[in-house]
mmCIF file of C-alpha atoms in Angstrom:
data_model
loop_
_atom_site.group_PDB
_atom_site.id
_atom_site.type_symbol
_atom_site.label_atom_id
_atom_site.label_comp_id
_atom_site.label_asym_id
_atom_site.label_seq_id
_atom_site.Cartn_x
_atom_site.Cartn_y
_atom_site.Cartn_z
ATOM 1 C CA MET L 1 4.798 23.676 -5.584
ATOM 2 C CA THR L 2 4.964 22.698 -2.232
ATOM 3 C CA TYR L 3 3.915 19.434 -1.657
ATOM 4 C CA LYS L 4 2.651 17.863 1.738
ATOM 5 C CA ALA L 5 2.760 14.367 0.102
ATOM 6 C CA THR L 6 2.441 11.865 -2.763
ATOM 7 C CA ALA L 7 -0.346 9.352 -3.393
ATOM 8 C CA PHE L 8 1.111 7.104 -6.674
ATOM 9 C CA PHE L 9 -1.799 5.300 -7.698
ATOM 10 C CA ASP L 10 -1.088 2.033 -10.157
ATOM 11 C CA LEU L 11 -4.588 1.543 -12.772
ATOM 12 C CA ASP L 12 -5.988 -1.583 -13.773
ATOM 13 C CA GLY L 13 -8.158 -3.042 -10.805
ATOM 14 C CA THR L 14 -7.091 0.425 -8.421
ATOM 15 C CA LEU L 15 -7.897 3.524 -9.709
ATOM 16 C CA LEU L 16 -9.908 2.447 -12.992
ATOM 17 C CA ASP L 17 -13.362 0.430 -12.042
ATOM 18 C CA ASP L 18 -14.660 -3.261 -13.859
ATOM 19 C CA LYS L 19 -14.801 -1.965 -16.888
ATOM 20 C CA SER L 20 -11.640 -0.135 -16.612
ATOM 21 C CA GLN L 21 -12.971 3.231 -16.131
ATOM 22 C CA VAL L 22 -13.023 6.596 -13.970
ATOM 23 C CA ARG L 23 -16.297 7.035 -11.806
ATOM 24 C CA PRO L 24 -17.134 10.031 -11.107
ATOM 25 C CA GLU L 25 -15.383 10.719 -6.974
ATOM 26 C CA ILE L 26 -11.903 8.941 -8.042
ATOM 27 C CA LYS L 27 -12.170 12.384 -10.299
ATOM 28 C CA GLU L 28 -13.718 14.503 -6.761
ATOM 29 C CA ALA L 29 -11.244 13.157 -4.952
ATOM 30 C CA MET L 30 -8.023 13.802 -6.907
ATOM 31 C CA THR L 31 -9.341 17.216 -7.223
ATOM 32 C CA GLN L 32 -8.894 17.493 -3.428
ATOM 33 C CA LEU L 33 -5.270 15.728 -3.473
ATOM 34 C CA LYS L 34 -4.649 18.978 -5.051
ATOM 35 C CA GLU L 35 -6.489 21.282 -2.715
ATOM 36 C CA ASN L 36 -4.519 19.771 -0.962
ATOM 37 C CA ASN L 37 -1.242 20.317 -2.000
ATOM 38 C CA ILE L 38 -1.195 16.336 -2.492
ATOM 39 C CA LEU L 39 -0.008 15.107 -5.315
ATOM 40 C CA PRO L 40 -1.252 13.208 -7.581
ATOM 41 C CA VAL L 41 0.491 10.347 -9.826
ATOM 42 C CA ILE L 42 -0.072 7.244 -11.786
ATOM 43 C CA ALA L 43 2.078 4.311 -11.694
ATOM 44 C CA THR L 44 0.608 1.514 -14.458
ATOM 45 C CA GLY L 45 1.956 -0.645 -16.900
ATOM 46 C CA ARG L 46 0.062 1.367 -19.579
ATOM 47 C CA THR L 47 2.071 4.304 -22.171
ATOM 48 C CA GLU L 48 0.470 7.259 -22.604
ATOM 49 C CA VAL L 49 -1.307 6.727 -25.741
ATOM 50 C CA GLU L 50 -2.908 4.546 -23.643
ATOM 51 C CA VAL L 51 -3.754 6.805 -20.474
ATOM 52 C CA ALA L 52 -4.337 9.387 -21.813
ATOM 53 C CA ALA L 53 -8.234 9.633 -21.789
ATOM 54 C CA ILE L 54 -8.146 8.741 -17.999
ATOM 55 C CA MET L 55 -5.664 11.268 -16.834
ATOM 56 C CA LYS L 56 -7.988 14.308 -18.747
ATOM 57 C CA GLU L 57 -10.912 12.362 -16.837
ATOM 58 C CA ALA L 58 -9.213 11.769 -13.145
ATOM 59 C CA ASN L 59 -8.264 15.295 -13.364
ATOM 60 C CA ILE L 60 -4.369 14.397 -12.941
ATOM 61 C CA ASP L 61 -1.597 15.370 -14.987
ATOM 62 C CA SER L 62 1.715 13.467 -13.135
ATOM 63 C CA ASP L 63 1.972 10.137 -14.310
ATOM 64 C CA ILE L 64 5.325 7.144 -14.667
ATOM 65 C CA ILE L 65 4.241 4.737 -16.767
ATOM 66 C CA MET L 66 5.140 2.105 -18.753
ATOM 67 C CA ASN L 67 6.103 0.018 -15.293
ATOM 68 C CA GLY L 68 8.508 2.942 -14.846
ATOM 69 C CA ALA L 69 10.386 3.150 -17.918
ATOM 70 C CA PHE L 70 9.055 6.804 -18.315
ATOM 71 C CA ILE L 71 8.254 9.693 -15.874
ATOM 72 C CA ARG L 72 6.398 12.811 -16.558
ATOM 73 C CA VAL L 73 5.634 15.988 -13.625
ATOM 74 C CA ALA L 74 2.496 18.297 -14.102
ATOM 75 C CA GLY L 75 3.255 18.355 -18.377
ATOM 76 C CA ASP L 76 7.585 18.153 -18.065
ATOM 77 C CA ILE L 77 9.023 14.849 -19.095
ATOM 78 C CA ILE L 78 11.525 14.359 -16.122
ATOM 79 C CA PHE L 79 12.939 10.899 -17.190
ATOM 80 C CA SER L 80 12.734 8.016 -20.265
ATOM 81 C CA ASP L 81 14.826 5.375 -20.243
ATOM 82 C CA VAL L 82 15.197 3.178 -23.843
ATOM 83 C CA TYR L 83 15.795 0.619 -25.365
ATOM 84 C CA ASP L 84 19.216 -0.730 -27.466
ATOM 85 C CA LYS L 85 17.802 -1.835 -30.849
ATOM 86 C CA GLU L 86 20.508 -4.631 -29.581
ATOM 87 C CA LEU L 87 18.661 -6.458 -26.839
ATOM 88 C CA ILE L 88 14.988 -5.213 -28.157
ATOM 89 C CA LYS L 89 16.193 -7.335 -31.804
ATOM 90 C CA GLU L 90 17.608 -10.925 -29.586
ATOM 91 C CA VAL L 91 13.522 -10.536 -27.235
ATOM 92 C CA TYR L 92 12.149 -10.164 -30.532
ATOM 93 C CA ASP L 93 13.609 -13.605 -31.643
ATOM 94 C CA ALA L 94 12.850 -15.146 -29.352
ATOM 95 C CA VAL L 95 9.836 -14.819 -29.067
ATOM 96 C CA LYS L 96 9.373 -15.712 -32.352
ATOM 97 C CA GLU L 97 10.604 -18.741 -32.351
ATOM 98 C CA ASN L 98 8.482 -19.124 -29.412
ATOM 99 C CA ASN L 99 6.098 -18.390 -32.238
ATOM 100 C CA ASP L 100 4.541 -15.515 -29.780
ATOM 101 C CA VAL L 101 4.005 -12.003 -30.924
ATOM 102 C CA ILE L 102 5.757 -9.194 -29.510
ATOM 103 C CA SER L 103 4.810 -5.427 -29.258
ATOM 104 C CA PHE L 104 6.571 -2.031 -28.597
ATOM 105 C CA TYR L 105 5.866 1.543 -26.617
ATOM 106 C CA ASN L 106 7.289 4.233 -26.802
ATOM 107 C CA GLU L 107 4.852 8.407 -24.693
ATOM 108 C CA LYS L 108 3.107 8.628 -27.940
ATOM 109 C CA GLU L 109 2.215 5.407 -29.943
ATOM 110 C CA ILE L 110 1.688 1.483 -29.752
ATOM 111 C CA TRP L 111 2.523 -0.842 -32.407
ATOM 112 C CA CYS L 112 3.164 -4.908 -32.533
ATOM 113 C CA ASN L 113 4.984 -6.663 -35.499
ATOM 114 C CA ALA L 114 2.592 -8.856 -35.500
ATOM 115 C CA HIS L 115 -1.861 -10.330 -34.550
ATOM 116 C CA ASN L 116 -2.532 -13.322 -33.077
ATOM 117 C CA GLU L 117 -4.848 -14.414 -30.395
ATOM 118 C CA PHE L 118 -2.860 -13.059 -27.138
ATOM 119 C CA LEU L 119 -2.525 -9.962 -28.539
ATOM 120 C CA LEU L 120 -6.252 -9.799 -29.276
ATOM 121 C CA GLY L 121 -6.731 -10.982 -25.889
ATOM 122 C CA ALA L 122 -5.306 -8.586 -24.223
ATOM 123 C CA TYR L 123 -5.834 -5.970 -25.501
ATOM 124 C CA ASP L 124 -9.612 -6.187 -25.448
ATOM 125 C CA PHE L 125 -8.916 -7.025 -21.842
ATOM 126 C CA ILE L 126 -7.568 -3.891 -20.799
ATOM 127 C CA HIS L 127 -10.617 -1.902 -23.052
ATOM 128 C CA THR L 128 -7.267 -0.507 -25.805
ATOM 129 C CA PRO L 129 -7.690 -0.768 -28.817
ATOM 130 C CA VAL L 130 -4.688 -3.035 -31.189
ATOM 131 C CA PRO L 131 -2.293 -1.463 -32.371
ATOM 132 C CA PRO L 132 -1.117 -1.314 -36.170
ATOM 133 C CA ILE L 133 1.455 -3.862 -37.851
ATOM 134 C CA ASP L 134 4.625 -2.687 -38.201
ATOM 135 C CA PRO L 135 7.806 -5.026 -37.565
ATOM 136 C CA GLU L 136 10.262 -2.649 -38.579
ATOM 137 C CA GLY L 137 9.418 0.137 -36.313
ATOM 138 C CA TYR L 138 12.067 -0.366 -33.635
ATOM 139 C CA LEU L 139 14.566 0.356 -35.454
ATOM 140 C CA THR L 140 13.931 3.967 -36.082
ATOM 141 C CA LYS L 141 11.719 4.485 -32.953
ATOM 142 C CA PRO L 142 11.822 4.425 -29.288
ATOM 143 C CA VAL L 143 11.289 1.450 -26.977
ATOM 144 C CA ASN L 144 10.479 2.916 -23.833
ATOM 145 C CA MET L 145 9.209 -1.451 -23.108
ATOM 146 C CA LEU L 146 8.012 -4.213 -24.759
ATOM 147 C CA LEU L 147 5.191 -6.569 -24.390
ATOM 148 C CA VAL L 148 5.545 -9.891 -24.583
ATOM 149 C CA LEU L 149 2.125 -11.040 -26.201
ATOM 150 C CA GLY L 150 1.538 -15.481 -25.014
ATOM 151 C CA GLN L 151 0.884 -17.799 -22.150
ATOM 152 C CA ASP L 152 3.322 -20.710 -21.620
ATOM 153 C CA ASN L 153 7.252 -20.048 -21.974
ATOM 154 C CA ASP L 154 7.487 -17.171 -18.945
ATOM 155 C CA THR L 155 9.991 -19.384 -17.533
ATOM 156 C CA TYR L 156 11.953 -19.258 -21.212
ATOM 157 C CA TYR L 157 11.836 -15.541 -21.079
ATOM 158 C CA THR L 158 13.124 -14.560 -17.580
ATOM 159 C CA SER L 159 16.157 -16.854 -17.476
ATOM 160 C CA GLN L 160 17.144 -16.226 -21.262
ATOM 161 C CA PHE L 161 16.843 -12.062 -20.617
ATOM 162 C CA PRO L 162 17.547 -12.564 -17.022
ATOM 163 C CA GLN L 163 19.340 -8.309 -17.417
ATOM 164 C CA LEU L 164 14.563 -8.580 -18.069
ATOM 165 C CA ASN L 165 12.276 -7.983 -15.446
ATOM 166 C CA PHE L 166 8.376 -9.689 -16.711
ATOM 167 C CA TYR L 167 5.008 -8.798 -15.502
ATOM 168 C CA ARG L 168 2.898 -10.756 -16.585
ATOM 169 C CA ASN L 169 -0.267 -8.718 -15.362
ATOM 170 C CA THR L 170 -2.856 -10.189 -17.912
ATOM 171 C CA PRO L 171 -3.213 -13.537 -18.904
ATOM 172 C CA PHE L 172 -2.184 -13.049 -21.757
ATOM 173 C CA SER L 173 0.350 -10.592 -22.086
ATOM 174 C CA LEU L 174 4.382 -9.986 -20.677
ATOM 175 C CA ASP L 175 5.286 -6.344 -19.543
ATOM 176 C CA THR L 176 8.761 -7.214 -20.373
ATOM 177 C CA VAL L 177 11.647 -3.434 -18.936
ATOM 178 C CA LYS L 178 15.259 -3.358 -17.806
ATOM 179 C CA LYS L 179 15.421 -4.732 -14.717
ATOM 180 C CA THR L 180 17.817 -1.156 -13.502
ATOM 181 C CA VAL L 181 13.284 0.183 -14.787
ATOM 182 C CA SER L 182 10.019 -0.515 -12.333
ATOM 183 C CA LYS L 183 7.859 2.160 -10.416
ATOM 184 C CA GLY L 184 9.593 1.900 -7.189
ATOM 185 C CA ASN L 185 12.832 3.234 -8.311
ATOM 186 C CA ALA L 186 10.481 5.812 -10.670
ATOM 187 C CA VAL L 187 8.878 6.762 -7.582
ATOM 188 C CA LYS L 188 12.838 7.717 -6.077
ATOM 189 C CA ILE L 189 13.533 9.714 -9.174
ATOM 190 C CA LEU L 190 11.052 11.368 -9.483
ATOM 191 C CA GLN L 191 11.155 12.180 -5.806
ATOM 192 C CA GLU L 192 15.007 13.168 -5.945
ATOM 193 C CA LYS L 193 14.374 15.256 -9.706
ATOM 194 C CA LEU L 194 12.048 17.336 -7.381
ATOM 195 C CA GLN L 195 12.911 17.677 -3.757
ATOM 196 C CA LEU L 196 10.288 15.404 -1.902
ATOM 197 C CA THR L 197 12.063 12.545 0.018
ATOM 198 C CA ASP L 198 11.552 13.621 2.700
ATOM 199 C CA VAL L 199 7.816 14.396 2.577
ATOM 200 C CA PRO L 200 5.639 11.497 3.114
ATOM 201 C CA SER L 201 5.211 8.775 -0.382
ATOM 202 C CA TYR L 202 1.566 6.813 -0.358
ATOM 203 C CA ALA L 203 1.312 3.910 -2.958
ATOM 204 C CA PHE L 204 -2.069 1.981 -3.967
ATOM 205 C CA GLY L 205 -2.198 -0.660 -6.458
ATOM 206 C CA ASP L 206 -3.213 -4.340 -6.989
ATOM 207 C CA GLY L 207 -0.597 -7.339 -8.559
ATOM 208 C CA PRO L 208 2.700 -8.519 -8.222
ATOM 209 C CA ASN L 209 4.131 -5.644 -11.072
ATOM 210 C CA ASP L 210 2.834 -3.130 -7.502
ATOM 211 C CA LEU L 211 5.250 -4.279 -5.582
ATOM 212 C CA ALA L 212 8.207 -2.696 -6.128
ATOM 213 C CA LEU L 213 6.343 0.504 -6.044
ATOM 214 C CA PHE L 214 5.159 -0.222 -1.920
ATOM 215 C CA GLU L 215 8.666 -0.508 -1.298
ATOM 216 C CA ALA L 216 9.955 2.831 -2.917
ATOM 217 C CA CYS L 217 6.293 4.764 -0.040
ATOM 218 C CA ASP L 218 6.653 5.037 3.003
ATOM 219 C CA ILE L 219 2.031 3.993 3.375
ATOM 220 C CA LYS L 220 1.362 0.520 1.650
ATOM 221 C CA ILE L 221 -2.132 0.572 0.599
ATOM 222 C CA ALA L 222 -3.621 -2.336 -1.290
ATOM 223 C CA MET L 223 -7.160 -2.823 -2.645
ATOM 224 C CA GLY L 224 -9.394 -5.553 -1.378
ATOM 225 C CA ASN L 225 -9.069 -7.010 -4.398
ATOM 226 C CA ALA L 226 -4.821 -7.650 -4.426
ATOM 227 C CA VAL L 227 -2.607 -10.090 -4.404
ATOM 228 C CA ASP L 228 -1.682 -11.800 -1.112
ATOM 229 C CA VAL L 229 1.365 -11.612 -1.565
ATOM 230 C CA LEU L 230 1.055 -7.283 -2.022
ATOM 231 C CA LYS L 231 -1.897 -7.729 0.979
ATOM 232 C CA GLU L 232 1.540 -9.059 3.125
ATOM 233 C CA LYS L 233 3.499 -6.056 2.504
ATOM 234 C CA ALA L 234 0.338 -3.365 3.040
ATOM 235 C CA ASP L 235 0.179 -0.938 5.881
ATOM 236 C CA PHE L 236 -3.395 -1.092 4.849
ATOM 237 C CA ILE L 237 -5.949 -3.192 3.224
ATOM 238 C CA THR L 238 -9.033 -0.564 1.833
ATOM 239 C CA LYS L 239 -12.425 -2.113 0.059
ATOM 240 C CA LYS L 240 -11.780 -3.399 -4.060
ATOM 241 C CA ASN L 241 -11.672 -0.996 -6.693
ATOM 242 C CA THR L 242 -14.685 -1.824 -6.811
ATOM 243 C CA GLU L 243 -16.911 -0.811 -3.593
ATOM 244 C CA GLY L 244 -14.848 2.749 -3.161
ATOM 245 C CA GLY L 245 -11.393 1.519 -2.385
ATOM 246 C CA ILE L 246 -9.575 4.547 -3.120
ATOM 247 C CA VAL L 247 -11.942 7.047 -1.652
ATOM 248 C CA HIS L 248 -11.918 5.349 1.864
ATOM 249 C CA ALA L 249 -8.361 5.015 2.167
ATOM 250 C CA LEU L 250 -7.691 8.921 1.358
ATOM 251 C CA LYS L 251 -10.339 9.540 3.428
ATOM 252 C CA HIS L 252 -8.734 6.598 6.226
ATOM 253 C CA PHE L 253 -5.217 8.196 6.169
ATOM 254 C CA GLU L 254 -7.019 11.971 5.960
ATOM 255 C CA LEU L 255 -5.950 12.961 2.879
ATOM 256 C CA ILE L 256 -8.926 14.397 1.866
#
């Protein structure tokens, strides 16, 4: 396939509405992009078990998930960054010391060490099922991303683990990936592997973890509901995710 452009979409607050649903006009827009030889890619902190239904509903079959730790294009895995078990153990121990809990992610499943109010709040916030408890599952399964469930220890984790990035994406949770992993780095890997470095790239986002996505893409589009720091970096500020912002921007740039 020869693509004329690539378009990368964050999910929560961007491609999805306020109920984490895909509106019909979004599916139509993604279908039009593909018909116009433009590659639509979901770029999210979530993993595939959380977004499989969303991807199907939106007619998208390519993704950057777990904040850049894993990439699939048209059904094929092209990148997977896996945590070292010793580093997982260090983070796990720190989480327990702070009376927080932790979830473990790969592209196929999510599990956690315990349930508490923060974990229940986090998964309710993004309208996804509560993961099962399997405290030692990380010893035998690959892990691409960690989720720290808590509210008051951001500074501690950041100072304790300078080799990691902590993204607060809900009031209850911190997405946790290696410093070498980001949505932006994943965009570059995708472009290089698919030989798309010379075609225009468009980024759509609303949150602070979309800054790296913006840096990697040619055209930066912030949703009307985006955080201020993202709007400051944007080439174009579209309408809110609940007001047709995606379709508005795609038409503005004549992608559909």
